[in-house]
Tab-separated table of C-alpha atoms and ligand atoms in Angstrom:
chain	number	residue	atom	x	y	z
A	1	UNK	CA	-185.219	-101.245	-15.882
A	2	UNK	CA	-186.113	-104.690	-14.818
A	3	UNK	CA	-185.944	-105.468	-18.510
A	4	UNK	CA	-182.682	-103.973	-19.501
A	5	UNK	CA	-181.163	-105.980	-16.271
A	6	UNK	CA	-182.249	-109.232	-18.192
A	7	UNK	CA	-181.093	-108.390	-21.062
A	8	UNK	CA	-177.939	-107.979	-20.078
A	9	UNK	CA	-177.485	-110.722	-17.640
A	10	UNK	CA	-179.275	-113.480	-19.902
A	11	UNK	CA	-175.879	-114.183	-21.938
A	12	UNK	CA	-173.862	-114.383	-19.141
A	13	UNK	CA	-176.136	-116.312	-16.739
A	14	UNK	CA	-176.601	-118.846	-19.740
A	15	UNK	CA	-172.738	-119.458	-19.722
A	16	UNK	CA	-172.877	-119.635	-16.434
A	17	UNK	CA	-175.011	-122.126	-15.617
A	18	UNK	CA	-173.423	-124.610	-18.489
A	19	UNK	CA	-170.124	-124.265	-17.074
A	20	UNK	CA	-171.947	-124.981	-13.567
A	21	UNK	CA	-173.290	-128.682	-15.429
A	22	UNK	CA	-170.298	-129.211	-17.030
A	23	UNK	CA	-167.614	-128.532	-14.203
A	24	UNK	CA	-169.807	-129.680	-11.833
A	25	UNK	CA	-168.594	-126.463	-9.783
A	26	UNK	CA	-170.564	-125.621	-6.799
A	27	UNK	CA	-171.360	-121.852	-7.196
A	28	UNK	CA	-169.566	-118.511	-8.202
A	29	UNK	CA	-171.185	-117.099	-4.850
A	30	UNK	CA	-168.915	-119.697	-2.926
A	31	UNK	CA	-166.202	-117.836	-0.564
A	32	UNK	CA	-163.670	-120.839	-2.072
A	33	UNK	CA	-163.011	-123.158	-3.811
A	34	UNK	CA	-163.852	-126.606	-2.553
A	35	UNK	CA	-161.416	-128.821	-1.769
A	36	UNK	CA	-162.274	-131.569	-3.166
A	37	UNK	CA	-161.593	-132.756	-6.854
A	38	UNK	CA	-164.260	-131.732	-9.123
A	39	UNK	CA	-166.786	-133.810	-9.360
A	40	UNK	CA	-167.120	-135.993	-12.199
A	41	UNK	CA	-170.951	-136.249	-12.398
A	42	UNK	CA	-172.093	-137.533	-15.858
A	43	UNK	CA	-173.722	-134.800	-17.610
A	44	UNK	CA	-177.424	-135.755	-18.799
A	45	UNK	CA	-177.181	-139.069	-20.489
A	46	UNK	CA	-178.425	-139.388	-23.636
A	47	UNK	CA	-182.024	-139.917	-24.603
A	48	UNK	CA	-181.255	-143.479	-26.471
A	49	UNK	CA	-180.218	-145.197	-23.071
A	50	UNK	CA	-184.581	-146.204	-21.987
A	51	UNK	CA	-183.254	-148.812	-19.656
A	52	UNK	CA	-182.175	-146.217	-16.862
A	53	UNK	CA	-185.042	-144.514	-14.672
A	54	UNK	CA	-185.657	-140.988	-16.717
A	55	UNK	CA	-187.198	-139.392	-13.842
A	56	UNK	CA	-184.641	-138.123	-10.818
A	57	UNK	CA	-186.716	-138.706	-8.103
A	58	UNK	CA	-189.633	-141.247	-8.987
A	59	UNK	CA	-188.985	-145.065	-8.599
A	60	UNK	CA	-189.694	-146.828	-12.275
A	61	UNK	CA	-192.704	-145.685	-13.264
A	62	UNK	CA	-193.986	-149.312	-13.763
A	63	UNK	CA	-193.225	-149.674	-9.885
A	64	UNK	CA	-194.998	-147.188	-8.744
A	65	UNK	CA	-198.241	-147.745	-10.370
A	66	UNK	CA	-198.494	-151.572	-9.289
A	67	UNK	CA	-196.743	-151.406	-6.035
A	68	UNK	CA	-196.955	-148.843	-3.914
A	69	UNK	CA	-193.523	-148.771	-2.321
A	70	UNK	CA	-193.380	-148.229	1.348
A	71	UNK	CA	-193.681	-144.528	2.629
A	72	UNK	CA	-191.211	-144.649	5.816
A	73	UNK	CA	-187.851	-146.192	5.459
A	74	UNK	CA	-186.886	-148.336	7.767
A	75	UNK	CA	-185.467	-146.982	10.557
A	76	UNK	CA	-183.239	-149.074	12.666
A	77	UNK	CA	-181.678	-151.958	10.365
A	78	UNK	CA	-180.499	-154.453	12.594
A	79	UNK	CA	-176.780	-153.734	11.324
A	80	UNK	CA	-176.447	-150.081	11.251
A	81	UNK	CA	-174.510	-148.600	13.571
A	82	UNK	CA	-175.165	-145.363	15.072
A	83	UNK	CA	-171.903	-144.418	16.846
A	84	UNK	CA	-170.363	-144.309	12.937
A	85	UNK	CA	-167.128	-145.461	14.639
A	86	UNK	CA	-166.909	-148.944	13.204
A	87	UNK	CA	-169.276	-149.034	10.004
A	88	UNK	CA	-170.822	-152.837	9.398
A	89	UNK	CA	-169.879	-154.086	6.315
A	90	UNK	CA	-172.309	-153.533	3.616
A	91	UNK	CA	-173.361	-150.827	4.993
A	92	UNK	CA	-172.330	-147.239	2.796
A	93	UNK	CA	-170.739	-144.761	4.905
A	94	UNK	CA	-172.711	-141.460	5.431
A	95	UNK	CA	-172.451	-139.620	1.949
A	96	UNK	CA	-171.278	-136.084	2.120
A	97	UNK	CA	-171.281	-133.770	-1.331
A	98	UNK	CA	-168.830	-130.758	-1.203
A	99	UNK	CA	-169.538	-130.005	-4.529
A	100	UNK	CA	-173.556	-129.117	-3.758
A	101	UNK	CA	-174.121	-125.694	-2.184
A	102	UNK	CA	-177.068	-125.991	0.777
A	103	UNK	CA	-179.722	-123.138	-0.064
A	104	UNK	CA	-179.942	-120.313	2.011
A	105	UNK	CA	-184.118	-119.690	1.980
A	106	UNK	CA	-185.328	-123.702	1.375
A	107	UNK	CA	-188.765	-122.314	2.228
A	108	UNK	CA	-189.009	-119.692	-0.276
A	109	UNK	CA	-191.671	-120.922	-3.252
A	110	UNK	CA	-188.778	-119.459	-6.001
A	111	UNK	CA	-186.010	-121.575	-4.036
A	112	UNK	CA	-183.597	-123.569	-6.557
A	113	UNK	CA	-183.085	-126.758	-5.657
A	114	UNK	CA	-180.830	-128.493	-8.563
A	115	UNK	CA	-177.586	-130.501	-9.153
A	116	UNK	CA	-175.671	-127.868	-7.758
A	117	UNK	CA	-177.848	-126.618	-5.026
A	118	UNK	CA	-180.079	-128.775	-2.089
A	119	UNK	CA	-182.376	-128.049	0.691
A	120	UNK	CA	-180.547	-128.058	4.324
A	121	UNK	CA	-180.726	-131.616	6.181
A	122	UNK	CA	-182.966	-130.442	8.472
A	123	UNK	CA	-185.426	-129.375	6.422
A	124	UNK	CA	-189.206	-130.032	6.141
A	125	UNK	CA	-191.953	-128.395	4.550
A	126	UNK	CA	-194.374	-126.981	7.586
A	127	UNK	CA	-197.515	-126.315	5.200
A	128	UNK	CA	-198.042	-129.681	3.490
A	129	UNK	CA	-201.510	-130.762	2.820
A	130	UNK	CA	-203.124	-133.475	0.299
A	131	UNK	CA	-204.583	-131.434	-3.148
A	132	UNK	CA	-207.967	-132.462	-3.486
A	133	UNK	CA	-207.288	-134.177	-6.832
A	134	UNK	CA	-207.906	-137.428	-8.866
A	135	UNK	CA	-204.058	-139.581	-7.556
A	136	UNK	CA	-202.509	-142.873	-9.218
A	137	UNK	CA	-201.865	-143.107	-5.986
A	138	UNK	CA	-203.160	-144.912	-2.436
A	139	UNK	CA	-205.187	-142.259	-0.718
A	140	UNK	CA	-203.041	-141.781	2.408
A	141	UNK	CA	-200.106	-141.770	0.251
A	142	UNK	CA	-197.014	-139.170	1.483
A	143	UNK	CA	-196.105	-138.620	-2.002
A	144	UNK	CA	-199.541	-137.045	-2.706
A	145	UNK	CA	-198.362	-133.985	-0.282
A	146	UNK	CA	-198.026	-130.548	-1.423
A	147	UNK	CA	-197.216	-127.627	0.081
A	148	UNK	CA	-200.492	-125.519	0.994
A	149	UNK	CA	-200.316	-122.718	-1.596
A	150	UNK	CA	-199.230	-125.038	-4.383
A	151	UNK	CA	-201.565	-127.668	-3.366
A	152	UNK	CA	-204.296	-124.814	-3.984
A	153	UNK	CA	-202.877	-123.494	-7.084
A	154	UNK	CA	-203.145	-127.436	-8.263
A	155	UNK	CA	-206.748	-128.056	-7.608
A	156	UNK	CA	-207.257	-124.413	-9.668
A	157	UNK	CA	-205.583	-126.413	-12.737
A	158	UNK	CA	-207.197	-129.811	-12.815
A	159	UNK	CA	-210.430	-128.323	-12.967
A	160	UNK	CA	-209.616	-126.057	-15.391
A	161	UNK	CA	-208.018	-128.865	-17.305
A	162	UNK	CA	-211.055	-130.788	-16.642
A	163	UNK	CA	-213.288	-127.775	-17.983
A	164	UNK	CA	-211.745	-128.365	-20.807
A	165	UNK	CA	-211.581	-131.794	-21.287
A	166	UNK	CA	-208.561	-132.893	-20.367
A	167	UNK	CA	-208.533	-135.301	-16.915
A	168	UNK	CA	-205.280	-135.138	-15.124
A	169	UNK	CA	-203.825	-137.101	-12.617
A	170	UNK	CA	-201.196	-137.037	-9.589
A	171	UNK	CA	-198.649	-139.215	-10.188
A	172	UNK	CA	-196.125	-138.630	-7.488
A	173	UNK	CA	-195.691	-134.944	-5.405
A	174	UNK	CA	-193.995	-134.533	-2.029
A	175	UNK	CA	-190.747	-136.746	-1.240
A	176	UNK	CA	-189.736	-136.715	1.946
A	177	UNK	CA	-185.712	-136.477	2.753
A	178	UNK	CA	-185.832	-139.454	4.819
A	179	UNK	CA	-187.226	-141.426	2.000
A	180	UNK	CA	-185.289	-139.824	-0.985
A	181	UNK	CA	-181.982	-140.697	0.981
A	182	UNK	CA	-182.981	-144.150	1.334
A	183	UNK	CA	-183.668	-144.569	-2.160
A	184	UNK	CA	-180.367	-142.880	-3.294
A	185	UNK	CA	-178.788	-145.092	-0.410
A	186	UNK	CA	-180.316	-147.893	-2.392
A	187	UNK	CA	-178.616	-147.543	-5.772
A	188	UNK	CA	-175.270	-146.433	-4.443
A	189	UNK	CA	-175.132	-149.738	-2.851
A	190	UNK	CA	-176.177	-151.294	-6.523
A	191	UNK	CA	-174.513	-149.129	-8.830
A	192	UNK	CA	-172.231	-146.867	-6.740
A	193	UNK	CA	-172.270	-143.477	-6.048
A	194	UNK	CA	-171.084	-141.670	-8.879
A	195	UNK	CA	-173.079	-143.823	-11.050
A	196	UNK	CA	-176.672	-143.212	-8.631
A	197	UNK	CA	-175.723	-139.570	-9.386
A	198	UNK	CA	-176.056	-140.159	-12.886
A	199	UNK	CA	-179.788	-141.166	-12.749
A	200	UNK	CA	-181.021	-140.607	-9.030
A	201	UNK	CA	-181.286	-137.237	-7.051
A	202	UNK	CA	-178.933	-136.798	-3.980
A	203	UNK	CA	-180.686	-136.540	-1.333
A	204	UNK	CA	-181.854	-132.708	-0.651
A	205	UNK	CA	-181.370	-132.216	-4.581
A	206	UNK	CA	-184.605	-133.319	-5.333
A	207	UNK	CA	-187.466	-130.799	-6.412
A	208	UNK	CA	-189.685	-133.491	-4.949
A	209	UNK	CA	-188.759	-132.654	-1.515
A	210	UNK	CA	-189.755	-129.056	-1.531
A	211	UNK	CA	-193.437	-129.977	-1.669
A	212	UNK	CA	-193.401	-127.541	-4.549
A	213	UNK	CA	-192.857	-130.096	-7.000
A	214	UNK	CA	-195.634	-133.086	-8.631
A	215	UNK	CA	-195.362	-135.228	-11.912
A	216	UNK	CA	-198.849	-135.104	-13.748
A	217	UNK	CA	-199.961	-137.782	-16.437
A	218	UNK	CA	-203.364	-138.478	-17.607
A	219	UNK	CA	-205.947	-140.182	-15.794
A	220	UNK	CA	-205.900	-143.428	-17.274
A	221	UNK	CA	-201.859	-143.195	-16.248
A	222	UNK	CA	-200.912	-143.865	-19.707
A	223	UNK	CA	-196.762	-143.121	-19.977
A	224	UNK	CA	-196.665	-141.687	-16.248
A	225	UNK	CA	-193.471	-139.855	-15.734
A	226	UNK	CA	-192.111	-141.543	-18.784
A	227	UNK	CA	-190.888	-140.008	-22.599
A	228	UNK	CA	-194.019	-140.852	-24.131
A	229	UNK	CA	-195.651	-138.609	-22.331
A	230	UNK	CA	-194.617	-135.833	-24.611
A	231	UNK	CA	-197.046	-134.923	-27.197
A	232	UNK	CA	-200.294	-136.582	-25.612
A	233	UNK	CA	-203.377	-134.385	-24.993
A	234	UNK	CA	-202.344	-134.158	-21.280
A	235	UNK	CA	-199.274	-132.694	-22.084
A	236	UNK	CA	-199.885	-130.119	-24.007
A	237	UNK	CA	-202.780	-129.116	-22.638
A	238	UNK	CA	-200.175	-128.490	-19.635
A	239	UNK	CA	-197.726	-126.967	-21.884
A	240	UNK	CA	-200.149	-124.369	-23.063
A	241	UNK	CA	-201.657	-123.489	-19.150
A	242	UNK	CA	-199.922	-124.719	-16.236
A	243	UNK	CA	-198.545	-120.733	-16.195
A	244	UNK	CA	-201.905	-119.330	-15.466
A	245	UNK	CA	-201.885	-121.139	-11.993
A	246	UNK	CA	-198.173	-120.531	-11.059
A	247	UNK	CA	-196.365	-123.583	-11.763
A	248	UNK	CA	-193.721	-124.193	-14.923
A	249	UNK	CA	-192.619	-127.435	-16.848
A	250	UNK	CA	-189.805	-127.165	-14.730
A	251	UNK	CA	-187.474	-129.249	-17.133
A	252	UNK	CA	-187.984	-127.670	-20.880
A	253	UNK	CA	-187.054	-129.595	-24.209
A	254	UNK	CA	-183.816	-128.456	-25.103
A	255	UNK	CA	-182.938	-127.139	-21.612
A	256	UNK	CA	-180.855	-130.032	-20.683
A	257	UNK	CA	-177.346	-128.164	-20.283
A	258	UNK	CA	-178.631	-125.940	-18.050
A	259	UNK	CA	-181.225	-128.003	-15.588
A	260	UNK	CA	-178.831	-130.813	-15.646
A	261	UNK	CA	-182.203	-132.652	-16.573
A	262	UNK	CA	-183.556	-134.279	-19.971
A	263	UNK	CA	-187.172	-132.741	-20.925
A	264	UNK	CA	-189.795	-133.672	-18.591
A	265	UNK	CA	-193.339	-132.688	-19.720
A	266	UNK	CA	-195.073	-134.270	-16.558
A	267	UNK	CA	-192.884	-132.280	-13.969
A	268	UNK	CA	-194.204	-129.448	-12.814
A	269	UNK	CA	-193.299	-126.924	-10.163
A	270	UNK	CA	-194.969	-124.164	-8.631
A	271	UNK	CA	-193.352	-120.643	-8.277
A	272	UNK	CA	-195.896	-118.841	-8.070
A	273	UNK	CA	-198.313	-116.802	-11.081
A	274	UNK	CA	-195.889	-113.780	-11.635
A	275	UNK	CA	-192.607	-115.832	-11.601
A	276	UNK	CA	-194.693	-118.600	-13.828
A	277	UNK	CA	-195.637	-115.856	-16.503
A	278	UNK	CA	-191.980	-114.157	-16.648
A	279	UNK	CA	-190.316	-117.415	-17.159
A	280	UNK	CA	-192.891	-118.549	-19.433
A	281	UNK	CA	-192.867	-114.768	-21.844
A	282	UNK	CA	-189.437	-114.854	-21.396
A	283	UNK	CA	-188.558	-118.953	-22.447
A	284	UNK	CA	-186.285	-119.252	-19.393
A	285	UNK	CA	-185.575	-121.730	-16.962
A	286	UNK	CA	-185.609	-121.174	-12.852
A	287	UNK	CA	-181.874	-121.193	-12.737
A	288	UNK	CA	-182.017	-118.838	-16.038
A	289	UNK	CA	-184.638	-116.511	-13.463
A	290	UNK	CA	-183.132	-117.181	-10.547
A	291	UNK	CA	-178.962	-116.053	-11.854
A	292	UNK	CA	-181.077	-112.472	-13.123
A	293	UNK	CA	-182.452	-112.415	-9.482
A	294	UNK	CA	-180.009	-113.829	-6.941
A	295	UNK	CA	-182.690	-115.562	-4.131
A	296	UNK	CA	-179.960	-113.734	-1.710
A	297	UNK	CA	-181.562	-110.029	-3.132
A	298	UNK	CA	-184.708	-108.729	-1.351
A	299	UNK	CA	-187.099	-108.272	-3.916
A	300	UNK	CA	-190.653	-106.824	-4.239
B	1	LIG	ZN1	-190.624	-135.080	-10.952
């Protein structure tokens, strides 16, 4: 039965979810229709342009491995002010995105989280731990934070990577909201914000922040979080497993239309083992899944 559903749904969820990137439209499930223009976010930008950051939540990969960048952002700049009645200048106005649906279960381990869909304001993963794994990262770091069952189910897969042969390393996990709005904060104020949009996560959009979420690269950090990590050992050694311990390449080759991301082979995100498997047999992405079973419907 479960089968025949999918089969039937798989066509129309596929349209779905294109129009979604292309229109930019919030959700279907939305009582109305914002009322706001449509937004007029760039659809993926093609894979020629190597001067933009690839990744939608990590800073430059060449960043992060030399300079850790700091884990709080500052919180009281001396010319913010926080009665929002006369903004300073220079300072962007509080951002506010119509277009992006707030998810109704942010805690849930199958919870989308994409271009269309964030985590509330308010929330914070209550579980987080630090995987006991190999990190190209300091070891107090925030950003080497999971979530407790996905930290788990992470340690299960570096040593099986390890047992055979392959040594994997953390290159950048948890993201806290505070610090993923101050980085968005930081290119609007560069580029602007439809432009940030284009290349950085809005804040609450990020998979990062879920805790459910970490970018993997080799141990010697060879193309961390960048294109050339495709077709190394690392990766396809994750390619081939990362399903066994619950987690999928959460941004597939050739999936670009419908994550609203380009193929990222060193972002992985855990779902669990029997959500990992189905997508996996059935070649499907978590909006693909997650349109067959609406996160609203109580489910086994
Ligand atoms: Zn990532």
């Amino acid at each position: 039965m479960r089968n025949f559903r999918h089969r039937l749904l798989h066509p129309l969820v596929l349209v779905t979810a294109l129009t979604f990137v292309l229109s930019g439209c919030s959700s279907t499930a939305a009582p109305q229709e914002p009322q706001t223009p449509p937004s007029v976010e760039t659809p993926t930008p093609p894979k020629k342009e190597e001067a933009k950051p690839k990744e939608e939540t990590t800073s430059p990969p060449a960043e992060t491995l030399k300079q850790e960048q700091p884990e709080q952002p500052q919180k009281a700049k001396p010319t913010e002010t926080k009665s929002g009645e006369k903004p300073s200048a220079g300072q962007p106005p509080e951002l506010s995105f119509p277009d992006i649906e707030v998810v109704g279960e942010p805690e849930s381990v199958a919870v989308l989280v994409n271009k269309q869909r964030k985590l509330p304001e308010s929330y914070q993963p209550n579980d987080l731990v630090f995987p006991n794994v190999p990190y190209l990262l300091p070891e107090k770091s925030e950003k080497r934070k999971m979530r407790k069952e996905a930290g788990g189910a992470l340690e299960q897969l570096f040593a099986a990577a390890q047992a055979d042969g392959v040594q994997l390393a953390g290159v950048s996990a948890y993201r806290s909201h505070a610090y993923q709005k101050a980085l968005f904060n930081r290119y609007v104020k560069k580029d602007g914000v439809e432009k940030a949009r284009t290349y950085s996560a809005v804040p609450g959009t990020s998979e990062h922040e879920t805790g459910l979420a970490i970018d993997v690269s080799g141990k010697d950090g060879k193309c961390a979080a960048m294109s050339c990590f495709a077709g190394t050992k690392e990766a396809k050694w994750l390619d081939e497993n990362v399903e066994k311990f619950g987690f999928i390449i959460r941004y597939p080759e050739g999936k670009d239309a419908i994550t609203g991301y380009i193929y990222e082979p060193w972002h992985l995100r855990y779902v669990g083992v029997e959500i990992a498997q189905e997508i996996r047999e059935k070649g499907i992405t978590l909006e693909e899944y997650s349109g067959a079973v609406p996160v609203s419907t109580p489910t086994n």
